Amino acid sequence: MEALAQFMPLILIFGIMYFLLIRPQQKKAKQHQAMVDALRRGDQVVTQGGLIGKVVKVKDENEIEVEVADGVKVRVVQSTIAQVLSKTEPAANS
């Protein structure tokens, strides 16, 4: 019983750390992954480097092509997208 009483503060600290740090970070990572997976051609995005551009092509190899100026296209790793400024509407099936 004494051994359990000695480890109780460590268990309590780990529990607090889990709920205050680890769990919110996991939720944020899931939201970011969902945002990255939902990228489509025409979306306006901001990269972690601060570049603002329009998605021209979504490639299968975890990268996208972003047009940052007229005729200037750069390849960007999808996970480096920090924010989606504007989404395009899905094409209507008629």
mmCIF file of N, CA and C in Angstrom:
data_model
loop_
_atom_site.group_PDB
_atom_site.id
_atom_site.type_symbol
_atom_site.label_atom_id
_atom_site.label_comp_id
_atom_site.label_asym_id
_atom_site.label_seq_id
_atom_site.Cartn_x
_atom_site.Cartn_y
_atom_site.Cartn_z
ATOM 1 N N MET A 1 0.828 -1.193 0.000
ATOM 2 C CA MET A 1 0.000 0.000 0.000
ATOM 3 C C MET A 1 0.868 1.252 0.000
ATOM 4 N N GLU A 2 2.001 1.194 0.706
ATOM 5 C CA GLU A 2 2.896 2.353 0.726
ATOM 6 C C GLU A 2 3.473 2.633 -0.643
ATOM 7 N N ALA A 3 3.767 1.569 -1.401
ATOM 8 C CA ALA A 3 4.334 1.740 -2.741
ATOM 9 C C ALA A 3 3.349 2.481 -3.642
ATOM 10 N N LEU A 4 2.077 2.131 -3.536
ATOM 11 C CA LEU A 4 1.052 2.809 -4.331
ATOM 12 C C LEU A 4 0.942 4.279 -3.931
ATOM 13 N N ALA A 5 1.045 4.561 -2.663
ATOM 14 C CA ALA A 5 0.978 5.939 -2.181
ATOM 15 C C ALA A 5 2.170 6.752 -2.668
ATOM 16 N N GLN A 6 3.322 6.110 -2.828
ATOM 17 C CA GLN A 6 4.500 6.821 -3.317
ATOM 18 C C GLN A 6 4.375 7.143 -4.809
ATOM 19 N N PHE A 7 3.739 6.253 -5.556
ATOM 20 C CA PHE A 7 3.607 6.473 -7.003
ATOM 21 C C PHE A 7 2.387 7.310 -7.376
ATOM 22 N N MET A 8 1.505 7.545 -6.448
ATOM 23 C CA MET A 8 0.288 8.308 -6.736
ATOM 24 C C MET A 8 0.586 9.710 -7.287
ATOM 25 N N PRO A 9 1.526 10.478 -6.741
ATOM 26 C CA PRO A 9 1.810 11.795 -7.330
ATOM 27 C C PRO A 9 2.300 11.693 -8.778
ATOM 28 N N LEU A 10 3.116 10.693 -9.094
ATOM 29 C CA LEU A 10 3.582 10.514 -10.474
ATOM 30 C C LEU A 10 2.429 10.181 -11.413
ATOM 31 N N ILE A 11 1.541 9.308 -10.943
ATOM 32 C CA ILE A 11 0.374 8.955 -11.750
ATOM 33 C C ILE A 11 -0.510 10.169 -11.960
ATOM 34 N N LEU A 12 -0.689 10.962 -10.923
ATOM 35 C CA LEU A 12 -1.502 12.173 -11.016
ATOM 36 C C LEU A 12 -0.877 13.182 -11.981
ATOM 37 N N ILE A 13 0.431 13.357 -11.921
ATOM 38 C CA ILE A 13 1.122 14.277 -12.836
ATOM 39 C C ILE A 13 0.974 13.807 -14.276
ATOM 40 N N PHE A 14 1.135 12.506 -14.506
ATOM 41 C CA PHE A 14 0.976 11.986 -15.864
ATOM 42 C C PHE A 14 -0.444 12.211 -16.366
ATOM 43 N N GLY A 15 -1.440 12.001 -15.508
ATOM 44 C CA GLY A 15 -2.834 12.224 -15.903
ATOM 45 C C GLY A 15 -3.086 13.670 -16.290
ATOM 46 N N ILE A 16 -2.561 14.585 -15.509
ATOM 47 C CA ILE A 16 -2.724 16.009 -15.811
ATOM 48 C C ILE A 16 -2.021 16.367 -17.116
ATOM 49 N N MET A 17 -0.800 15.856 -17.294
ATOM 50 C CA MET A 17 -0.056 16.125 -18.533
ATOM 51 C C MET A 17 -0.809 15.575 -19.741
ATOM 52 N N TYR A 18 -1.412 14.394 -19.591
ATOM 53 C CA TYR A 18 -2.149 13.795 -20.699
ATOM 54 C C TYR A 18 -3.314 14.687 -21.116
ATOM 55 N N PHE A 19 -4.113 15.130 -20.153
ATOM 56 C CA PHE A 19 -5.301 15.906 -20.486
ATOM 57 C C PHE A 19 -4.988 17.343 -20.891
ATOM 58 N N LEU A 20 -3.877 17.902 -20.422
ATOM 59 C CA LEU A 20 -3.559 19.290 -20.760
ATOM 60 C C LEU A 20 -2.645 19.431 -21.979
ATOM 61 N N LEU A 21 -1.817 18.435 -22.271
ATOM 62 C CA LEU A 21 -0.854 18.565 -23.365
ATOM 63 C C LEU A 21 -1.034 17.530 -24.470
ATOM 64 N N ILE A 22 -1.030 16.267 -24.112
ATOM 65 C CA ILE A 22 -0.996 15.216 -25.120
ATOM 66 C C ILE A 22 -2.317 15.115 -25.885
ATOM 67 N N ARG A 23 -3.426 15.055 -25.197
ATOM 68 C CA ARG A 23 -4.721 14.890 -25.852
ATOM 69 C C ARG A 23 -5.068 16.058 -26.781
ATOM 70 N N PRO A 24 -4.911 17.319 -26.374
ATOM 71 C CA PRO A 24 -5.204 18.418 -27.303
ATOM 72 C C PRO A 24 -4.293 18.397 -28.534
ATOM 73 N N GLN A 25 -3.032 18.004 -28.350
ATOM 74 C CA GLN A 25 -2.113 17.939 -29.480
ATOM 75 C C GLN A 25 -2.551 16.866 -30.467
ATOM 76 N N GLN A 26 -3.044 15.741 -29.982
ATOM 77 C CA GLN A 26 -3.533 14.683 -30.850
ATOM 78 C C GLN A 26 -4.772 15.135 -31.616
ATOM 79 N N LYS A 27 -5.676 15.865 -30.946
ATOM 80 C CA LYS A 27 -6.866 16.381 -31.625
ATOM 81 C C LYS A 27 -6.482 17.366 -32.725
ATOM 82 N N LYS A 28 -5.525 18.232 -32.432
ATOM 83 C CA LYS A 28 -5.080 19.209 -33.415
ATOM 84 C C LYS A 28 -4.440 18.511 -34.616
ATOM 85 N N ALA A 29 -3.664 17.471 -34.370
ATOM 86 C CA ALA A 29 -3.028 16.730 -35.462
ATOM 87 C C ALA A 29 -4.074 16.048 -36.331
ATOM 88 N N LYS A 30 -5.120 15.503 -35.722
ATOM 89 C CA LYS A 30 -6.194 14.872 -36.494
ATOM 90 C C LYS A 30 -6.928 15.899 -37.351
ATOM 91 N N GLN A 31 -7.199 17.075 -36.790
ATOM 92 C CA GLN A 31 -7.872 18.135 -37.552
ATOM 93 C C GLN A 31 -7.014 18.585 -38.720
ATOM 94 N N HIS A 32 -5.706 18.726 -38.502
ATOM 95 C CA HIS A 32 -4.797 19.143 -39.569
ATOM 96 C C HIS A 32 -4.761 18.095 -40.668
ATOM 97 N N GLN A 33 -4.713 16.819 -40.297
ATOM 98 C CA GLN A 33 -4.688 15.751 -41.294
ATOM 99 C C GLN A 33 -5.982 15.732 -42.103
ATOM 100 N N ALA A 34 -7.116 15.956 -41.456
ATOM 101 C CA ALA A 34 -8.395 16.009 -42.168
ATOM 102 C C ALA A 34 -8.414 17.184 -43.142
ATOM 103 N N MET A 35 -7.873 18.336 -42.720
ATOM 104 C CA MET A 35 -7.815 19.508 -43.592
ATOM 105 C C MET A 35 -6.944 19.220 -44.810
ATOM 106 N N VAL A 36 -5.797 18.586 -44.594
ATOM 107 C CA VAL A 36 -4.876 18.273 -45.685
ATOM 108 C C VAL A 36 -5.500 17.261 -46.637
ATOM 109 N N ASP A 37 -6.194 16.276 -46.097
ATOM 110 C CA ASP A 37 -6.830 15.269 -46.939
ATOM 111 C C ASP A 37 -7.956 15.850 -47.779
ATOM 112 N N ALA A 38 -8.569 16.938 -47.326
ATOM 113 C CA ALA A 38 -9.691 17.546 -48.042
ATOM 114 C C ALA A 38 -9.252 18.586 -49.075
ATOM 115 N N LEU A 39 -7.953 18.784 -49.273
ATOM 116 C CA LEU A 39 -7.483 19.772 -50.252
ATOM 117 C C LEU A 39 -7.916 19.379 -51.657
ATOM 118 N N ARG A 40 -8.363 20.383 -52.423
ATOM 119 C CA ARG A 40 -8.775 20.170 -53.810
ATOM 120 C C ARG A 40 -8.220 21.272 -54.683
ATOM 121 N N ARG A 41 -8.244 21.040 -55.958
ATOM 122 C CA ARG A 41 -7.806 22.041 -56.922
ATOM 123 C C ARG A 41 -8.667 23.294 -56.778
ATOM 124 N N GLY A 42 -8.026 24.444 -56.738
ATOM 125 C CA GLY A 42 -8.738 25.710 -56.621
ATOM 126 C C GLY A 42 -8.758 26.282 -55.214
ATOM 127 N N ASP A 43 -8.400 25.493 -54.206
ATOM 128 C CA ASP A 43 -8.355 25.995 -52.830
ATOM 129 C C ASP A 43 -7.210 26.992 -52.683
ATOM 130 N N GLN A 44 -7.449 28.050 -51.944
ATOM 131 C CA GLN A 44 -6.384 29.002 -51.641
ATOM 132 C C GLN A 44 -5.809 28.639 -50.279
ATOM 133 N N VAL A 45 -4.475 28.449 -50.227
ATOM 134 C CA VAL A 45 -3.830 27.924 -49.031
ATOM 135 C C VAL A 45 -2.662 28.803 -48.600
ATOM 136 N N VAL A 46 -2.257 28.628 -47.332
ATOM 137 C CA VAL A 46 -1.060 29.253 -46.776
ATOM 138 C C VAL A 46 -0.148 28.125 -46.330
ATOM 139 N N THR A 47 1.125 28.167 -46.747
ATOM 140 C CA THR A 47 2.083 27.156 -46.306
ATOM 141 C C THR A 47 2.694 27.585 -44.981
ATOM 142 N N GLN A 48 3.399 26.672 -44.341
ATOM 143 C CA GLN A 48 4.055 27.013 -43.080
ATOM 144 C C GLN A 48 5.161 28.033 -43.294
ATOM 145 N N GLY A 49 5.658 28.135 -44.510
ATOM 146 C CA GLY A 49 6.677 29.130 -44.821
ATOM 147 C C GLY A 49 6.092 30.506 -45.089
ATOM 148 N N GLY A 50 4.765 30.604 -45.153
ATOM 149 C CA GLY A 50 4.120 31.894 -45.342
ATOM 150 C C GLY A 50 3.705 32.182 -46.774
ATOM 151 N N LEU A 51 3.914 31.255 -47.694
ATOM 152 C CA LEU A 51 3.490 31.465 -49.078
ATOM 153 C C LEU A 51 1.988 31.284 -49.191
ATOM 154 N N ILE A 52 1.361 32.202 -49.922
ATOM 155 C CA ILE A 52 -0.073 32.112 -50.177
ATOM 156 C C ILE A 52 -0.237 31.792 -51.653
ATOM 157 N N GLY A 53 -1.043 30.798 -51.944
ATOM 158 C CA GLY A 53 -1.223 30.422 -53.336
ATOM 159 C C GLY A 53 -2.466 29.597 -53.535
ATOM 160 N N LYS A 54 -2.698 29.243 -54.799
ATOM 161 C CA LYS A 54 -3.868 28.481 -55.186
ATOM 162 C C LYS A 54 -3.424 27.082 -55.600
ATOM 163 N N VAL A 55 -4.119 26.077 -55.111
ATOM 164 C CA VAL A 55 -3.788 24.697 -55.452
ATOM 165 C C VAL A 55 -4.140 24.454 -56.910
ATOM 166 N N VAL A 56 -3.131 24.030 -57.685
ATOM 167 C CA VAL A 56 -3.326 23.757 -59.105
ATOM 168 C C VAL A 56 -3.531 22.262 -59.328
ATOM 169 N N LYS A 57 -2.769 21.449 -58.594
ATOM 170 C CA LYS A 57 -2.839 20.005 -58.789
ATOM 171 C C LYS A 57 -2.542 19.315 -57.469
ATOM 172 N N VAL A 58 -3.340 18.290 -57.161
ATOM 173 C CA VAL A 58 -3.093 17.456 -55.985
ATOM 174 C C VAL A 58 -2.518 16.149 -56.499
ATOM 175 N N LYS A 59 -1.279 15.858 -56.129
ATOM 176 C CA LYS A 59 -0.609 14.644 -56.584
ATOM 177 C C LYS A 59 -0.776 13.542 -55.546
ATOM 178 N N ASP A 60 -0.577 12.301 -55.985
ATOM 179 C CA ASP A 60 -0.748 11.153 -55.095
ATOM 180 C C ASP A 60 0.395 10.991 -54.107
ATOM 181 N N GLU A 61 1.559 11.488 -54.427
ATOM 182 C CA GLU A 61 2.747 11.249 -53.610
ATOM 183 C C GLU A 61 2.880 12.219 -52.445
ATOM 184 N N ASN A 62 1.760 12.611 -51.859
ATOM 185 C CA ASN A 62 1.795 13.492 -50.694
ATOM 186 C C ASN A 62 2.328 14.879 -51.011
ATOM 187 N N GLU A 63 2.137 15.325 -52.224
ATOM 188 C CA GLU A 63 2.552 16.688 -52.567
ATOM 189 C C GLU A 63 1.485 17.321 -53.438
ATOM 190 N N ILE A 64 1.507 18.648 -53.426
ATOM 191 C CA ILE A 64 0.572 19.408 -54.254
ATOM 192 C C ILE A 64 1.358 20.446 -55.033
ATOM 193 N N GLU A 65 0.729 20.951 -56.065
ATOM 194 C CA GLU A 65 1.335 22.022 -56.850
ATOM 195 C C GLU A 65 0.532 23.288 -56.576
ATOM 196 N N VAL A 66 1.230 24.336 -56.149
ATOM 197 C CA VAL A 66 0.581 25.583 -55.756
ATOM 198 C C VAL A 66 1.073 26.701 -56.667
ATOM 199 N N GLU A 67 0.136 27.482 -57.188
ATOM 200 C CA GLU A 67 0.487 28.639 -58.012
ATOM 201 C C GLU A 67 0.538 29.862 -57.105
ATOM 202 N N VAL A 68 1.744 30.445 -56.962
ATOM 203 C CA VAL A 68 1.919 31.573 -56.056
ATOM 204 C C VAL A 68 1.840 32.912 -56.786
ATOM 205 N N ALA A 69 1.999 32.895 -58.101
ATOM 206 C CA ALA A 69 1.847 34.082 -58.946
ATOM 207 C C ALA A 69 1.458 33.581 -60.334
ATOM 208 N N ASP A 70 1.109 34.489 -61.222
ATOM 209 C CA ASP A 70 0.719 34.080 -62.571
ATOM 210 C C ASP A 70 1.853 33.310 -63.228
ATOM 211 N N GLY A 71 1.608 32.028 -63.505
ATOM 212 C CA GLY A 71 2.597 31.211 -64.184
ATOM 213 C C GLY A 71 3.708 30.682 -63.303
ATOM 214 N N VAL A 72 3.708 30.998 -62.011
ATOM 215 C CA VAL A 72 4.757 30.519 -61.102
ATOM 216 C C VAL A 72 4.145 29.434 -60.211
ATOM 217 N N LYS A 73 4.564 28.195 -60.454
ATOM 218 C CA LYS A 73 4.026 27.064 -59.693
ATOM 219 C C LYS A 73 5.150 26.427 -58.891
ATOM 220 N N VAL A 74 4.842 26.068 -57.653
ATOM 221 C CA VAL A 74 5.814 25.399 -56.793
ATOM 222 C C VAL A 74 5.199 24.100 -56.279
ATOM 223 N N ARG A 75 6.054 23.106 -56.086
ATOM 224 C CA ARG A 75 5.617 21.846 -55.493
ATOM 225 C C ARG A 75 5.792 21.947 -53.985
ATOM 226 N N VAL A 76 4.766 21.549 -53.255
ATOM 227 C CA VAL A 76 4.758 21.679 -51.797
ATOM 228 C C VAL A 76 4.318 20.346 -51.199
ATOM 229 N N VAL A 77 4.963 19.927 -50.130
ATOM 230 C CA VAL A 77 4.529 18.741 -49.401
ATOM 231 C C VAL A 77 3.207 19.068 -48.705
ATOM 232 N N GLN A 78 2.226 18.182 -48.829
ATOM 233 C CA GLN A 78 0.888 18.459 -48.311
ATOM 234 C C GLN A 78 0.880 18.777 -46.821
ATOM 235 N N SER A 79 1.697 18.115 -46.049
ATOM 236 C CA SER A 79 1.651 18.325 -44.598
ATOM 237 C C SER A 79 2.173 19.693 -44.187
ATOM 238 N N THR A 80 2.808 20.442 -45.109
ATOM 239 C CA THR A 80 3.291 21.783 -44.767
ATOM 240 C C THR A 80 2.240 22.857 -44.999
ATOM 241 N N ILE A 81 1.029 22.468 -45.366
ATOM 242 C CA ILE A 81 -0.045 23.441 -45.507
ATOM 243 C C ILE A 81 -0.526 23.816 -44.107
ATOM 244 N N ALA A 82 -0.470 25.095 -43.790
ATOM 245 C CA ALA A 82 -0.829 25.554 -42.452
ATOM 246 C C ALA A 82 -2.307 25.923 -42.346
ATOM 247 N N GLN A 83 -2.871 26.447 -43.443
ATOM 248 C CA GLN A 83 -4.238 26.961 -43.366
ATOM 249 C C GLN A 83 -4.849 26.975 -44.755
ATOM 250 N N VAL A 84 -6.148 26.739 -44.817
ATOM 251 C CA VAL A 84 -6.891 26.867 -46.069
ATOM 252 C C VAL A 84 -7.708 28.147 -45.949
ATOM 253 N N LEU A 85 -7.401 29.120 -46.837
ATOM 254 C CA LEU A 85 -8.089 30.411 -46.764
ATOM 255 C C LEU A 85 -9.479 30.351 -47.370
ATOM 256 N N SER A 86 -9.598 29.735 -48.543
ATOM 257 C CA SER A 86 -10.906 29.630 -49.182
ATOM 258 C C SER A 86 -11.007 28.297 -49.895
ATOM 259 N N LYS A 87 -12.155 27.678 -49.730
ATOM 260 C CA LYS A 87 -12.420 26.386 -50.353
ATOM 261 C C LYS A 87 -13.208 26.605 -51.628
ATOM 262 N N THR A 88 -12.993 25.722 -52.609
ATOM 263 C CA THR A 88 -13.802 25.750 -53.824
ATOM 264 C C THR A 88 -15.011 24.865 -53.591
ATOM 265 N N GLU A 89 -16.078 25.181 -54.272
ATOM 266 C CA GLU A 89 -17.292 24.376 -54.168
ATOM 267 C C GLU A 89 -17.108 23.108 -54.982
ATOM 268 N N PRO A 90 -17.611 21.979 -54.488
ATOM 269 C CA PRO A 90 -17.523 20.750 -55.276
ATOM 270 C C PRO A 90 -18.353 20.852 -56.554
ATOM 271 N N ALA A 91 -17.871 20.203 -57.607
ATOM 272 C CA ALA A 91 -18.567 20.249 -58.883
ATOM 273 C C ALA A 91 -19.897 19.520 -58.745
ATOM 274 N N ALA A 92 -20.934 20.117 -59.305
ATOM 275 C CA ALA A 92 -22.274 19.517 -59.240
ATOM 276 C C ALA A 92 -22.378 18.407 -60.280
ATOM 277 N N ASN A 93 -22.894 17.270 -59.852
ATOM 278 C CA ASN A 93 -23.087 16.155 -60.777
ATOM 279 C C ASN A 93 -24.440 16.309 -61.440
ATOM 280 N N SER A 94 -24.446 16.587 -62.735
ATOM 281 C CA SER A 94 -25.730 16.740 -63.404
ATOM 282 C C SER A 94 -25.824 15.834 -64.582
#
